[in-house]
Amino acid sequence: MMTQLHGRADQLGTLGMHLFAEIRRMLEMTLSILAVGLRMKWLSKPAVTHVAFRQIYFTGVQGLPWVLLVALGVGVLAVYNIVDFAKSIQDMSLIGRLISNLLVQEVAPLLVTILLLSRSGVAVVTELGTMHVRGEDLTLRSMGISVHEYLLWPRLMAFTLCGLILTFLFVFASIWLGGLLVSLSYEINFIDFLVEVKRGTTFNEVFILVLKGSLYPMLSIIMLLNRGCHVGREPNLIPVHATQGVLGALMLTLMSDAIIALTQALI
Amino acid sequence: MSGTLYWDALHLGHTVIPASQVSRGEYVRLVMNFPCQYAFMQQMFSPCDGTAADAWKMWLQRDEEQHLPGSREFSMSVGSMIRHRGLIANLSLRENLLLPFLYHEDQQRIEQAMDELAEVAGTIGITSALDEKAGERTTFTHALISLGRCLLLKPVVIVAQEVHIGMPPEHLQQFTEISMQALQRLGSGLLYLTASPDEGSGLNFARTLIVMTGTQAMQNAKGE
């Protein structure tokens, strides 16, 4: 009995230490990436700007149709149900508040992060992992090229920037397209709908949208980069790290969402 | 352009890689097993600020100036040819050749390198494949691209790691001829890391340092 208990305690301790080491490694990596990125020297290096443009194109431009498609579907469903609910209790002022609280603050940042993760998450870990397996990190360092600046910063910057922009586009598309389609078949005027949405949106909500829209993609990409950089020399470990990276990023996003919600409730 | 690459003795467990140096035009061979070669390269290409007291140090001495690994001057003056590590797979061969310039240099120097690229590509025989994506390539192509990069960089010293190993005989002969011509043209120093003194490069080494695992290094001052 005591041996079993000790065994469990040992497992728990090991798990805790691994978790702590992982968090520390991620923090150190993030700080070094931000240090090289925010120094802005990369702007004068065509090799790095080329990678940055490619990452923005891959994450943002190629992801845009998917985001708009999902925004249309979610927008129609959300607006239809919210308008229906507001009409049923005869309080149209709820439309703006509900859209702001549900669609703008919660659904949009979360869905865009999930879309980015499913489209680009696996690609990021796989690409970095393959580069490590091929020994391209040594090739880069032999040319005096910083792996943080050339490989990691463009991905971090593109994922965060595109995440924020796509979140805003998601919000606009879902509200406009959803409102437009619902107004065609429902008893609400499109202009009245927009007025209600505007009335229900405050600066605080926009701030939360900016915060979540940039924080979730940023946390996700940090997790993905961390996994991609630790594949080692074993090619068969790439899928394992890709799965761990995407799931870890998802968990990190949900935990951050819970923390922000708790903080909002306490304030 | 003169210069000398120096390094301190590197302790890897019980193995000691002795302190030594390679000057421009001098060919030095360092014989040690693959883990030691890899560890040496890892240390060599790690950015170093020289502040840590116990840190292993490698530096390039040019005139009165010392350049440390990771600095622009060091990277543009020390070329590298690592076995099967000459390419970045998702770049084209052209981008692979120009990569150090695109990262370290200004527009004027990049344009100069672009002008020289056609001649270098002709020398190493990849003119028609310049715009192809690198992807998976043979050891021969990795070696050619590394050599092409060195031809563009015109480094003081080239560090080569078993670039001649693992090539089929016809490619080995072709590469040996091209690399000998290139080295003569460049006049650079060469530090050749290899596991065996019969590495197949056909070069005349001024010195051979043999690193014995667990014992002190032996130095063969006579060379070839």
PDB file of N, CA, C and O in Angstrom, chain B residues 2-3 5 35 44 59 62 64 69 73 78 95 116 139 146 148 163-165 168 173 197 206 222-223:
ATOM      1  N   SER B   2      44.138  38.483 -45.423  1.00  0.00           N
ATOM      2  CA  SER B   2      44.736  37.498 -44.526  1.00  0.00           C
ATOM      3  C   SER B   2      43.860  37.292 -43.294  1.00  0.00           C
ATOM      4  O   SER B   2      42.958  38.073 -43.021  1.00  0.00           O
ATOM      5  N   GLY B   3      44.195  36.263 -42.565  1.00  0.00           N
ATOM      6  CA  GLY B   3      43.433  35.986 -41.344  1.00  0.00           C
ATOM      7  C   GLY B   3      43.741  34.584 -40.857  1.00  0.00           C
ATOM      8  O   GLY B   3      44.196  33.738 -41.622  1.00  0.00           O
ATOM      9  N   LEU B   5      42.186  31.407 -38.204  1.00  0.00           N
ATOM     10  CA  LEU B   5      41.120  30.900 -37.334  1.00  0.00           C
ATOM     11  C   LEU B   5      41.773  30.163 -36.163  1.00  0.00           C
ATOM     12  O   LEU B   5      42.525  29.219 -36.374  1.00  0.00           O
ATOM     13  N   PRO B  35      30.937  11.691 -33.341  1.00  0.00           N
ATOM     14  CA  PRO B  35      30.381  12.497 -32.235  1.00  0.00           C
ATOM     15  C   PRO B  35      31.255  13.698 -31.888  1.00  0.00           C
ATOM     16  O   PRO B  35      30.749  14.782 -31.585  1.00  0.00           O
ATOM     17  N   MET B  44      31.388  25.317 -32.464  1.00  0.00           N
ATOM     18  CA  MET B  44      31.958  26.289 -33.382  1.00  0.00           C
ATOM     19  C   MET B  44      30.911  27.253 -33.936  1.00  0.00           C
ATOM     20  O   MET B  44      31.169  28.440 -34.101  1.00  0.00           O
ATOM     21  N   TRP B  59      37.900  31.944 -32.558  1.00  0.00           N
ATOM     22  CA  TRP B  59      37.826  33.299 -33.093  1.00  0.00           C
ATOM     23  C   TRP B  59      38.630  33.437 -34.370  1.00  0.00           C
ATOM     24  O   TRP B  59      39.556  32.657 -34.606  1.00  0.00           O
ATOM     25  N   ARG B  62      41.803  38.874 -37.648  1.00  0.00           N
ATOM     26  CA  ARG B  62      42.141  39.572 -38.904  1.00  0.00           C
ATOM     27  C   ARG B  62      42.716  40.928 -38.549  1.00  0.00           C
ATOM     28  O   ARG B  62      42.022  41.745 -37.937  1.00  0.00           O
ATOM     29  N   GLU B  64      44.110  43.464 -36.454  1.00  0.00           N
ATOM     30  CA  GLU B  64      44.091  43.593 -34.993  1.00  0.00           C
ATOM     31  C   GLU B  64      42.744  43.160 -34.414  1.00  0.00           C
ATOM     32  O   GLU B  64      42.543  43.197 -33.206  1.00  0.00           O
ATOM     33  N   PRO B  69      32.279  33.648 -33.356  1.00  0.00           N
ATOM     34  CA  PRO B  69      31.190  32.965 -34.071  1.00  0.00           C
ATOM     35  C   PRO B  69      29.849  33.656 -33.836  1.00  0.00           C
ATOM     36  O   PRO B  69      29.568  34.135 -32.740  1.00  0.00           O
ATOM     37  N   GLU B  73      30.942  39.289 -39.429  1.00  0.00           N
ATOM     38  CA  GLU B  73      32.290  39.194 -40.004  1.00  0.00           C
ATOM     39  C   GLU B  73      32.769  37.745 -39.992  1.00  0.00           C
ATOM     40  O   GLU B  73      33.340  37.276 -40.968  1.00  0.00           O
ATOM     41  N   VAL B  78      34.261  32.782 -42.677  1.00  0.00           N
ATOM     42  CA  VAL B  78      34.508  31.353 -42.452  1.00  0.00           C
ATOM     43  C   VAL B  78      33.416  30.575 -43.178  1.00  0.00           C
ATOM     44  O   VAL B  78      32.247  30.600 -42.789  1.00  0.00           O
ATOM     45  N   GLU B  95      18.430  30.472 -54.064  1.00  0.00           N
ATOM     46  CA  GLU B  95      18.298  31.074 -52.729  1.00  0.00           C
ATOM     47  C   GLU B  95      19.283  30.440 -51.749  1.00  0.00           C
ATOM     48  O   GLU B  95      19.823  31.118 -50.874  1.00  0.00           O
ATOM     49  N   GLU B 116      27.725  37.485 -59.613  1.00  0.00           N
ATOM     50  CA  GLU B 116      28.744  36.424 -59.646  1.00  0.00           C
ATOM     51  C   GLU B 116      28.110  35.037 -59.684  1.00  0.00           C
ATOM     52  O   GLU B 116      28.789  34.048 -59.982  1.00  0.00           O
ATOM     53  N   THR B 139      24.124  13.618 -51.667  1.00  0.00           N
ATOM     54  CA  THR B 139      25.279  14.171 -50.937  1.00  0.00           C
ATOM     55  C   THR B 139      26.119  15.034 -51.881  1.00  0.00           C
ATOM     56  O   THR B 139      26.661  16.066 -51.465  1.00  0.00           O
ATOM     57  N   SER B 146      27.381  23.750 -51.110  1.00  0.00           N
ATOM     58  CA  SER B 146      28.273  24.305 -50.066  1.00  0.00           C
ATOM     59  C   SER B 146      29.501  24.934 -50.717  1.00  0.00           C
ATOM     60  O   SER B 146      29.936  26.018 -50.317  1.00  0.00           O
ATOM     61  N   GLY B 148      29.717  26.060 -53.795  1.00  0.00           N
ATOM     62  CA  GLY B 148      29.271  27.253 -54.523  1.00  0.00           C
ATOM     63  C   GLY B 148      29.132  28.449 -53.589  1.00  0.00           C
ATOM     64  O   GLY B 148      29.525  29.574 -53.925  1.00  0.00           O
ATOM     65  N   VAL B 163      33.052  15.926 -46.490  1.00  0.00           N
ATOM     66  CA  VAL B 163      32.217  16.190 -47.672  1.00  0.00           C
ATOM     67  C   VAL B 163      32.427  15.155 -48.773  1.00  0.00           C
ATOM     68  O   VAL B 163      31.579  14.978 -49.630  1.00  0.00           O
ATOM     69  N   HIS B 164      33.579  14.466 -48.749  1.00  0.00           N
ATOM     70  CA  HIS B 164      33.857  13.502 -49.820  1.00  0.00           C
ATOM     71  C   HIS B 164      33.281  12.121 -49.532  1.00  0.00           C
ATOM     72  O   HIS B 164      33.310  11.249 -50.389  1.00  0.00           O
ATOM     73  N   ILE B 165      32.779  11.926 -48.322  1.00  0.00           N
ATOM     74  CA  ILE B 165      32.282  10.598 -47.935  1.00  0.00           C
ATOM     75  C   ILE B 165      30.852  10.399 -48.455  1.00  0.00           C
ATOM     76  O   ILE B 165      30.039  11.313 -48.422  1.00  0.00           O
ATOM     77  N   PRO B 168      29.060   8.347 -54.873  1.00  0.00           N
ATOM     78  CA  PRO B 168      29.466   7.307 -55.813  1.00  0.00           C
ATOM     79  C   PRO B 168      30.775   7.729 -56.506  1.00  0.00           C
ATOM     80  O   PRO B 168      31.044   8.942 -56.615  1.00  0.00           O
ATOM     81  N   GLN B 173      34.932  11.731 -57.994  1.00  0.00           N
ATOM     82  CA  GLN B 173      36.021  12.216 -58.858  1.00  0.00           C
ATOM     83  C   GLN B 173      35.708  13.625 -59.369  1.00  0.00           C
ATOM     84  O   GLN B 173      36.548  14.534 -59.332  1.00  0.00           O
ATOM     85  N   PRO B 197      42.079   9.195 -41.750  1.00  0.00           N
ATOM     86  CA  PRO B 197      43.066   9.945 -42.540  1.00  0.00           C
ATOM     87  C   PRO B 197      42.929   9.679 -44.048  1.00  0.00           C
ATOM     88  O   PRO B 197      43.382  10.473 -44.854  1.00  0.00           O
ATOM     89  N   ALA B 206      48.932  20.353 -44.616  1.00  0.00           N
ATOM     90  CA  ALA B 206      50.162  20.801 -43.966  1.00  0.00           C
ATOM     91  C   ALA B 206      50.311  20.114 -42.617  1.00  0.00           C
ATOM     92  O   ALA B 206      51.416  19.805 -42.184  1.00  0.00           O
ATOM     93  N   LYS B 222      54.404  16.489 -39.964  1.00  0.00           N
ATOM     94  CA  LYS B 222      54.929  16.357 -41.321  1.00  0.00           C
ATOM     95  C   LYS B 222      53.870  16.591 -42.392  1.00  0.00           C
ATOM     96  O   LYS B 222      54.133  17.025 -43.488  1.00  0.00           O
ATOM     97  N   GLY B 223      52.648  16.256 -42.049  1.00  0.00           N
ATOM     98  CA  GLY B 223      51.580  16.359 -43.046  1.00  0.00           C
ATOM     99  C   GLY B 223      51.613  15.168 -43.965  1.00  0.00           C
ATOM    100  O   GLY B 223      52.115  14.108 -43.616  1.00  0.00           O
TER     101      GLY B 223
END
